[in-house]
Amino acid sequence: MKPFILASQSPRRKQLLEQAGLSFSIIPSSIEETVPNHYSPEETVALLAYQKAADVLKDHRDSVVLGADTIVSLDGTILGKPANDEDARAKLHLLSGRTHQVLTGVAILSSEKEVTFTAQAQVSFYSLSDEEIDNYIRSGEPSDKAGAYGIQGLGATFVEKVEGDYFAIVGLPIAKVSRALKSFN
Ligand SMILES: Cc1cn([C@H]2C[C@H](O)[C@@H](COP(=O)(O)OP(=O)(O)OP(=O)(O)O)O2)c(=O)[nH]c1=O
């Protein structure tokens, strides 16, 4: 069996792989996250996941490498991680009282084989008050998360409804991942 590498610095992805009972090491990629303007949300997360995995595979050719990328999409507009508190506030105002899509792309690559897929969920937010948003930003939770919220944390209190793969929201659709990995062994 080849060594398995998670090409991600996300603590959530690490935790989900551990939850699935997998053994792996962590080597985050250092790619510049740039995607052509005309790319759809699905194409965007698939390309970024692929680039992250390929960046690490090039120096670890004997391994199986997993890369992933998560974005929030609101009516076709892509919301990534917030640049600062002001940006987080703007993103949360956009999401307030509406339904958005969270998409995660996954690429699992070895020197012989490539598997890429996406998973998604629709998330409906209650209307958020200015005070609620300010308190949330003060908690520090938005800073490293797509769409400026974490459903697994205090952000759970914003969510009226979820349809789809919950684990795609947290950053890794773990059931699809563990099934796809079987074909690499
Ligand atoms: C919407 C949402 C996102 N997120 C997280 C998952 C991802 O870690 C992050 C999106 O950023 P990504 O750019 O996908 O990943 P990352 O920078 O954390 O890690 P790496 O590029 O090294 O793989 O947002 C949550 O944890 N909870 C949520 O509810």
PDB file of C-alpha atoms and ligand atoms in Angstrom:
ATOM      1  CA  MET A   1       0.000   0.000   0.000  1.00  0.00           C
ATOM      2  CA  LYS A   2       1.368   3.441  -0.938  1.00  0.00           C
ATOM      3  CA  PRO A   3       1.815   6.153   1.713  1.00  0.00           C
ATOM      4  CA  PHE A   4      -1.232   8.438   1.882  1.00  0.00           C
ATOM      5  CA  ILE A   5      -0.749  12.236   2.083  1.00  0.00           C
ATOM      6  CA  LEU A   6      -3.329  14.908   2.906  1.00  0.00           C
ATOM      7  CA  ALA A   7      -2.296  18.006   0.948  1.00  0.00           C
ATOM      8  CA  SER A   8      -4.156  20.384   3.258  1.00  0.00           C
ATOM      9  CA  GLN A   9      -3.557  22.583   6.274  1.00  0.00           C
ATOM     10  CA  SER A  10      -7.257  22.413   7.220  1.00  0.00           C
ATOM     11  CA  PRO A  11      -7.750  20.983  10.741  1.00  0.00           C
ATOM     12  CA  ARG A  12     -11.285  19.889   9.717  1.00  0.00           C
ATOM     13  CA  ARG A  13     -10.005  17.751   6.841  1.00  0.00           C
ATOM     14  CA  LYS A  14      -7.432  16.123   9.127  1.00  0.00           C
ATOM     15  CA  GLN A  15     -10.110  15.367  11.710  1.00  0.00           C
ATOM     16  CA  LEU A  16     -12.494  13.837   9.160  1.00  0.00           C
ATOM     17  CA  LEU A  17      -9.800  11.540   7.721  1.00  0.00           C
ATOM     18  CA  GLU A  18      -8.933  10.451  11.275  1.00  0.00           C
ATOM     19  CA  GLN A  19     -12.620   9.833  11.970  1.00  0.00           C
ATOM     20  CA  ALA A  20     -12.656   7.479   8.968  1.00  0.00           C
ATOM     21  CA  GLY A  21      -9.793   5.502  10.529  1.00  0.00           C
ATOM     22  CA  LEU A  22      -7.236   6.384   7.861  1.00  0.00           C
ATOM     23  CA  SER A  23      -3.466   6.668   8.374  1.00  0.00           C
ATOM     24  CA  PHE A  24      -1.841   9.590   6.597  1.00  0.00           C
ATOM     25  CA  SER A  25       0.703  12.351   6.807  1.00  0.00           C
ATOM     26  CA  ILE A  26       0.094  16.041   6.145  1.00  0.00           C
ATOM     27  CA  ILE A  27       1.969  18.097   3.563  1.00  0.00           C
ATOM     28  CA  PRO A  28       0.063  21.299   2.694  1.00  0.00           C
ATOM     29  CA  SER A  29       0.450  22.589  -0.860  1.00  0.00           C
ATOM     30  CA  SER A  30       1.685  26.066  -1.610  1.00  0.00           C
ATOM     31  CA  ILE A  31      -0.225  26.864  -4.791  1.00  0.00           C
ATOM     32  CA  GLU A  32      -1.523  30.288  -5.701  1.00  0.00           C
ATOM     33  CA  GLU A  33      -5.329  29.817  -5.825  1.00  0.00           C
ATOM     34  CA  THR A  34      -6.173  31.265  -9.236  1.00  0.00           C
ATOM     35  CA  VAL A  35      -8.946  30.061 -11.540  1.00  0.00           C
ATOM     36  CA  PRO A  36     -10.095  31.364 -14.950  1.00  0.00           C
ATOM     37  CA  ASN A  37     -13.024  33.831 -14.614  1.00  0.00           C
ATOM     38  CA  HIS A  38     -15.474  31.805 -16.674  1.00  0.00           C
ATOM     39  CA  TYR A  39     -15.149  28.680 -14.474  1.00  0.00           C
ATOM     40  CA  SER A  40     -18.347  27.465 -12.789  1.00  0.00           C
ATOM     41  CA  PRO A  41     -18.324  26.825  -9.007  1.00  0.00           C
ATOM     42  CA  GLU A  42     -17.981  23.037  -9.675  1.00  0.00           C
ATOM     43  CA  GLU A  43     -15.112  23.559 -12.116  1.00  0.00           C
ATOM     44  CA  THR A  44     -13.444  25.936  -9.658  1.00  0.00           C
ATOM     45  CA  VAL A  45     -13.349  23.546  -6.688  1.00  0.00           C
ATOM     46  CA  ALA A  46     -12.351  20.598  -8.895  1.00  0.00           C
ATOM     47  CA  LEU A  47      -9.450  22.547 -10.446  1.00  0.00           C
ATOM     48  CA  LEU A  48      -8.180  23.898  -7.112  1.00  0.00           C
ATOM     49  CA  ALA A  49      -8.399  20.465  -5.463  1.00  0.00           C
ATOM     50  CA  TYR A  50      -6.461  18.994  -8.393  1.00  0.00           C
ATOM     51  CA  GLN A  51      -3.796  21.710  -8.282  1.00  0.00           C
ATOM     52  CA  LYS A  52      -3.275  21.241  -4.520  1.00  0.00           C
ATOM     53  CA  ALA A  53      -2.874  17.455  -4.877  1.00  0.00           C
ATOM     54  CA  ALA A  54      -0.652  17.702  -7.986  1.00  0.00           C
ATOM     55  CA  ASP A  55       1.619  20.239  -6.280  1.00  0.00           C
ATOM     56  CA  VAL A  56       2.399  17.751  -3.487  1.00  0.00           C
ATOM     57  CA  LEU A  57       2.469  14.638  -5.738  1.00  0.00           C
ATOM     58  CA  LYS A  58       5.280  16.101  -7.854  1.00  0.00           C
ATOM     59  CA  ASP A  59       7.694  15.708  -4.904  1.00  0.00           C
ATOM     60  CA  HIS A  60       6.133  12.459  -3.560  1.00  0.00           C
ATOM     61  CA  ARG A  61       5.648  10.313  -6.620  1.00  0.00           C
ATOM     62  CA  ASP A  62       5.353   7.058  -4.634  1.00  0.00           C
ATOM     63  CA  SER A  63       2.342   8.309  -2.621  1.00  0.00           C
ATOM     64  CA  VAL A  64      -1.414   8.749  -2.951  1.00  0.00           C
ATOM     65  CA  VAL A  65      -2.190  12.457  -2.433  1.00  0.00           C
ATOM     66  CA  LEU A  66      -5.539  14.074  -1.572  1.00  0.00           C
ATOM     67  CA  GLY A  67      -6.289  17.746  -2.235  1.00  0.00           C
ATOM     68  CA  ALA A  68      -9.599  19.516  -1.540  1.00  0.00           C
ATOM     69  CA  ASP A  69     -11.190  22.908  -1.922  1.00  0.00           C
ATOM     70  CA  THR A  70     -14.387  24.365  -0.480  1.00  0.00           C
ATOM     71  CA  ILE A  71     -16.325  27.431  -1.625  1.00  0.00           C
ATOM     72  CA  VAL A  72     -19.695  28.999  -0.988  1.00  0.00           C
ATOM     73  CA  SER A  73     -21.766  29.923  -4.024  1.00  0.00           C
ATOM     74  CA  LEU A  74     -24.619  32.421  -3.799  1.00  0.00           C
ATOM     75  CA  ASP A  75     -26.582  32.792  -7.060  1.00  0.00           C
ATOM     76  CA  GLY A  76     -23.451  32.024  -9.070  1.00  0.00           C
ATOM     77  CA  THR A  77     -21.192  34.377  -7.071  1.00  0.00           C
ATOM     78  CA  ILE A  78     -18.300  32.568  -5.419  1.00  0.00           C
ATOM     79  CA  LEU A  79     -17.507  33.428  -1.793  1.00  0.00           C
ATOM     80  CA  GLY A  80     -14.159  32.160  -0.549  1.00  0.00           C
ATOM     81  CA  LYS A  81     -12.453  32.834   2.755  1.00  0.00           C
ATOM     82  CA  PRO A  82     -12.843  36.429   4.028  1.00  0.00           C
ATOM     83  CA  ALA A  83      -9.865  38.753   3.529  1.00  0.00           C
ATOM     84  CA  ASN A  84     -10.562  40.594   6.828  1.00  0.00           C
ATOM     85  CA  ASP A  85     -13.361  41.396   9.326  1.00  0.00           C
ATOM     86  CA  GLU A  86     -15.010  43.907   6.992  1.00  0.00           C
ATOM     87  CA  ASP A  87     -15.122  41.324   4.214  1.00  0.00           C
ATOM     88  CA  ALA A  88     -16.501  38.692   6.638  1.00  0.00           C
ATOM     89  CA  ARG A  89     -19.268  41.143   7.640  1.00  0.00           C
ATOM     90  CA  ALA A  90     -20.148  41.752   3.965  1.00  0.00           C
ATOM     91  CA  LYS A  91     -20.237  38.013   3.219  1.00  0.00           C
ATOM     92  CA  LEU A  92     -22.480  37.253   6.222  1.00  0.00           C
ATOM     93  CA  HIS A  93     -24.863  40.068   5.205  1.00  0.00           C
ATOM     94  CA  LEU A  94     -25.085  38.503   1.755  1.00  0.00           C
ATOM     95  CA  LEU A  95     -25.875  35.054   3.189  1.00  0.00           C
ATOM     96  CA  SER A  96     -28.418  36.333   5.752  1.00  0.00           C
ATOM     97  CA  GLY A  97     -31.987  35.092   5.147  1.00  0.00           C
ATOM     98  CA  ARG A  98     -31.048  33.229   1.967  1.00  0.00           C
ATOM     99  CA  THR A  99     -30.096  29.805   0.657  1.00  0.00           C
ATOM    100  CA  HIS A 100     -26.575  29.211  -0.666  1.00  0.00           C
ATOM    101  CA  GLN A 101     -24.658  26.253  -1.961  1.00  0.00           C
ATOM    102  CA  VAL A 102     -21.440  24.904  -0.421  1.00  0.00           C
ATOM    103  CA  LEU A 103     -19.243  22.923  -2.784  1.00  0.00           C
ATOM    104  CA  THR A 104     -16.189  20.839  -2.049  1.00  0.00           C
ATOM    105  CA  GLY A 105     -13.944  19.484  -4.775  1.00  0.00           C
ATOM    106  CA  VAL A 106     -11.669  16.528  -4.071  1.00  0.00           C
ATOM    107  CA  ALA A 107      -8.749  15.195  -6.113  1.00  0.00           C
ATOM    108  CA  ILE A 108      -7.016  11.936  -5.219  1.00  0.00           C
ATOM    109  CA  LEU A 109      -3.892  11.412  -7.289  1.00  0.00           C
ATOM    110  CA  SER A 110      -1.103   8.888  -7.608  1.00  0.00           C
ATOM    111  CA  SER A 111       1.467   8.455 -10.356  1.00  0.00           C
ATOM    112  CA  GLU A 112      -0.854   5.826 -11.951  1.00  0.00           C
ATOM    113  CA  LYS A 113      -4.358   7.046 -11.266  1.00  0.00           C
ATOM    114  CA  GLU A 114      -6.466  10.200 -10.842  1.00  0.00           C
ATOM    115  CA  VAL A 115      -9.927  10.550  -9.296  1.00  0.00           C
ATOM    116  CA  THR A 116     -11.668  13.925  -9.028  1.00  0.00           C
ATOM    117  CA  PHE A 117     -15.198  14.609  -7.784  1.00  0.00           C
ATOM    118  CA  THR A 118     -17.329  17.246  -6.108  1.00  0.00           C
ATOM    119  CA  ALA A 119     -19.951  17.129  -3.357  1.00  0.00           C
ATOM    120  CA  GLN A 120     -22.411  19.801  -2.324  1.00  0.00           C
ATOM    121  CA  ALA A 121     -25.052  20.957   0.108  1.00  0.00           C
ATOM    122  CA  GLN A 122     -27.720  23.678   0.085  1.00  0.00           C
ATOM    123  CA  VAL A 123     -27.696  25.707   3.293  1.00  0.00           C
ATOM    124  CA  SER A 124     -30.522  28.096   4.302  1.00  0.00           C
ATOM    125  CA  PHE A 125     -29.670  30.835   6.794  1.00  0.00           C
ATOM    126  CA  TYR A 126     -32.094  32.614   9.123  1.00  0.00           C
ATOM    127  CA  SER A 127     -32.027  36.423   8.861  1.00  0.00           C
ATOM    128  CA  LEU A 128     -29.039  37.599  10.901  1.00  0.00           C
ATOM    129  CA  SER A 129     -29.106  40.800  12.949  1.00  0.00           C
ATOM    130  CA  ASP A 130     -26.184  43.259  12.804  1.00  0.00           C
ATOM    131  CA  GLU A 131     -25.467  42.468  16.450  1.00  0.00           C
ATOM    132  CA  GLU A 132     -25.387  38.723  15.737  1.00  0.00           C
ATOM    133  CA  ILE A 133     -22.933  39.263  12.878  1.00  0.00           C
ATOM    134  CA  ASP A 134     -20.696  41.573  14.954  1.00  0.00           C
ATOM    135  CA  ASN A 135     -20.576  39.107  17.849  1.00  0.00           C
ATOM    136  CA  TYR A 136     -19.796  36.286  15.457  1.00  0.00           C
ATOM    137  CA  ILE A 137     -16.908  38.172  13.857  1.00  0.00           C
ATOM    138  CA  ARG A 138     -15.554  38.920  17.331  1.00  0.00           C
ATOM    139  CA  SER A 139     -15.496  35.157  18.049  1.00  0.00           C
ATOM    140  CA  GLY A 140     -12.785  34.804  15.351  1.00  0.00           C
ATOM    141  CA  GLU A 141     -14.538  31.825  13.778  1.00  0.00           C
ATOM    142  CA  PRO A 142     -15.096  33.271  10.255  1.00  0.00           C
ATOM    143  CA  SER A 143     -11.479  34.030   9.389  1.00  0.00           C
ATOM    144  CA  ASP A 144     -10.305  30.720   7.866  1.00  0.00           C
ATOM    145  CA  LYS A 145     -13.609  29.498   6.456  1.00  0.00           C
ATOM    146  CA  ALA A 146     -15.267  29.754   3.050  1.00  0.00           C
ATOM    147  CA  GLY A 147     -18.307  32.068   3.229  1.00  0.00           C
ATOM    148  CA  ALA A 148     -17.026  33.381   6.605  1.00  0.00           C
ATOM    149  CA  TYR A 149     -18.841  30.818   8.756  1.00  0.00           C
ATOM    150  CA  GLY A 150     -18.342  27.375  10.263  1.00  0.00           C
ATOM    151  CA  ILE A 151     -21.414  25.131  10.494  1.00  0.00           C
ATOM    152  CA  GLN A 152     -19.564  22.922  12.996  1.00  0.00           C
ATOM    153  CA  GLY A 153     -19.134  25.857  15.418  1.00  0.00           C
ATOM    154  CA  LEU A 154     -21.134  28.894  16.520  1.00  0.00           C
ATOM    155  CA  GLY A 155     -22.173  29.264  12.856  1.00  0.00           C
ATOM    156  CA  ALA A 156     -24.597  26.374  13.491  1.00  0.00           C
ATOM    157  CA  THR A 157     -26.940  28.916  15.119  1.00  0.00           C
ATOM    158  CA  PHE A 158     -27.495  30.622  11.711  1.00  0.00           C
ATOM    159  CA  VAL A 159     -28.689  27.498   9.920  1.00  0.00           C
ATOM    160  CA  GLU A 160     -32.389  26.906   9.305  1.00  0.00           C
ATOM    161  CA  LYS A 161     -31.988  23.969   6.903  1.00  0.00           C
ATOM    162  CA  VAL A 162     -29.344  21.791   5.225  1.00  0.00           C
ATOM    163  CA  GLU A 163     -29.914  19.565   2.218  1.00  0.00           C
ATOM    164  CA  GLY A 164     -27.103  17.419   0.808  1.00  0.00           C
ATOM    165  CA  ASP A 165     -23.750  16.262   2.142  1.00  0.00           C
ATOM    166  CA  TYR A 166     -23.092  17.895   5.552  1.00  0.00           C
ATOM    167  CA  PHE A 167     -19.423  16.896   5.374  1.00  0.00           C
ATOM    168  CA  ALA A 168     -18.966  18.799   2.096  1.00  0.00           C
ATOM    169  CA  ILE A 169     -19.764  21.932   4.141  1.00  0.00           C
ATOM    170  CA  VAL A 170     -17.113  21.161   6.753  1.00  0.00           C
ATOM    171  CA  GLY A 171     -14.528  20.661   3.976  1.00  0.00           C
ATOM    172  CA  LEU A 172     -14.359  16.959   3.072  1.00  0.00           C
ATOM    173  CA  PRO A 173     -17.139  14.601   1.876  1.00  0.00           C
ATOM    174  CA  ILE A 174     -15.704  11.771   3.886  1.00  0.00           C
ATOM    175  CA  ALA A 175     -17.939   8.896   2.720  1.00  0.00           C
ATOM    176  CA  LYS A 176     -17.124   9.557  -0.952  1.00  0.00           C
ATOM    177  CA  VAL A 177     -13.447   9.970  -0.045  1.00  0.00           C
ATOM    178  CA  SER A 178     -13.155   6.714   1.884  1.00  0.00           C
ATOM    179  CA  ARG A 179     -14.927   4.836  -0.928  1.00  0.00           C
ATOM    180  CA  ALA A 180     -12.758   6.388  -3.637  1.00  0.00           C
ATOM    181  CA  LEU A 181      -9.579   5.564  -1.698  1.00  0.00           C
ATOM    182  CA  LYS A 182     -10.388   1.836  -1.839  1.00  0.00           C
ATOM    183  CA  SER A 183      -9.683   1.855  -5.578  1.00  0.00           C
ATOM    184  CA  PHE A 184      -6.101   3.038  -4.886  1.00  0.00           C
ATOM    185  CA  ASN A 185      -5.141   0.010  -2.774  1.00  0.00           C
TER     186      ASN A 185
HETATM  187  C1  LIG B   1     -18.677  26.758   4.927  1.00  0.00           C
HETATM  188  C2  LIG B   1     -17.638  26.158   5.827  1.00  0.00           C
HETATM  189  C3  LIG B   1     -16.292  26.100   5.454  1.00  0.00           C
HETATM  190  N1  LIG B   1     -15.363  25.541   6.288  1.00  0.00           N
HETATM  191  C4  LIG B   1     -13.931  25.489   5.922  1.00  0.00           C
HETATM  192  C5  LIG B   1     -13.471  24.201   5.235  1.00  0.00           C
HETATM  193  C6  LIG B   1     -12.147  24.631   4.614  1.00  0.00           C
HETATM  194  O1  LIG B   1     -11.100  24.341   5.550  1.00  0.00           O
HETATM  195  C7  LIG B   1     -12.281  26.152   4.438  1.00  0.00           C
HETATM  196  C8  LIG B   1     -12.240  26.553   2.993  1.00  0.00           C
HETATM  197  O2  LIG B   1     -10.933  26.800   2.611  1.00  0.00           O
HETATM  198  P1  LIG B   1     -10.123  25.957   1.538  1.00  0.00           P
HETATM  199  O3  LIG B   1      -9.385  26.932   0.679  1.00  0.00           O
HETATM  200  O4  LIG B   1     -10.994  24.942   0.867  1.00  0.00           O
HETATM  201  O5  LIG B   1      -9.083  25.108   2.423  1.00  0.00           O
HETATM  202  P2  LIG B   1      -8.026  25.577   3.499  1.00  0.00           P
HETATM  203  O6  LIG B   1      -7.340  26.850   3.088  1.00  0.00           O
HETATM  204  O7  LIG B   1      -8.676  25.563   4.857  1.00  0.00           O
HETATM  205  O8  LIG B   1      -6.973  24.375   3.483  1.00  0.00           O
HETATM  206  P3  LIG B   1      -6.060  23.834   2.241  1.00  0.00           P
HETATM  207  O9  LIG B   1      -6.161  24.794   1.080  1.00  0.00           O
HETATM  208  O10 LIG B   1      -4.679  23.719   2.794  1.00  0.00           O
HETATM  209  O11 LIG B   1      -6.660  22.485   1.922  1.00  0.00           O
HETATM  210  O12 LIG B   1     -13.559  26.494   5.007  1.00  0.00           O
HETATM  211  C9  LIG B   1     -15.737  25.019   7.514  1.00  0.00           C
HETATM  212  O13 LIG B   1     -14.885  24.517   8.263  1.00  0.00           O
HETATM  213  N2  LIG B   1     -17.060  25.051   7.885  1.00  0.00           N
HETATM  214  C10 LIG B   1     -18.038  25.594   7.107  1.00  0.00           C
HETATM  215  O14 LIG B   1     -19.227  25.594   7.495  1.00  0.00           O
END
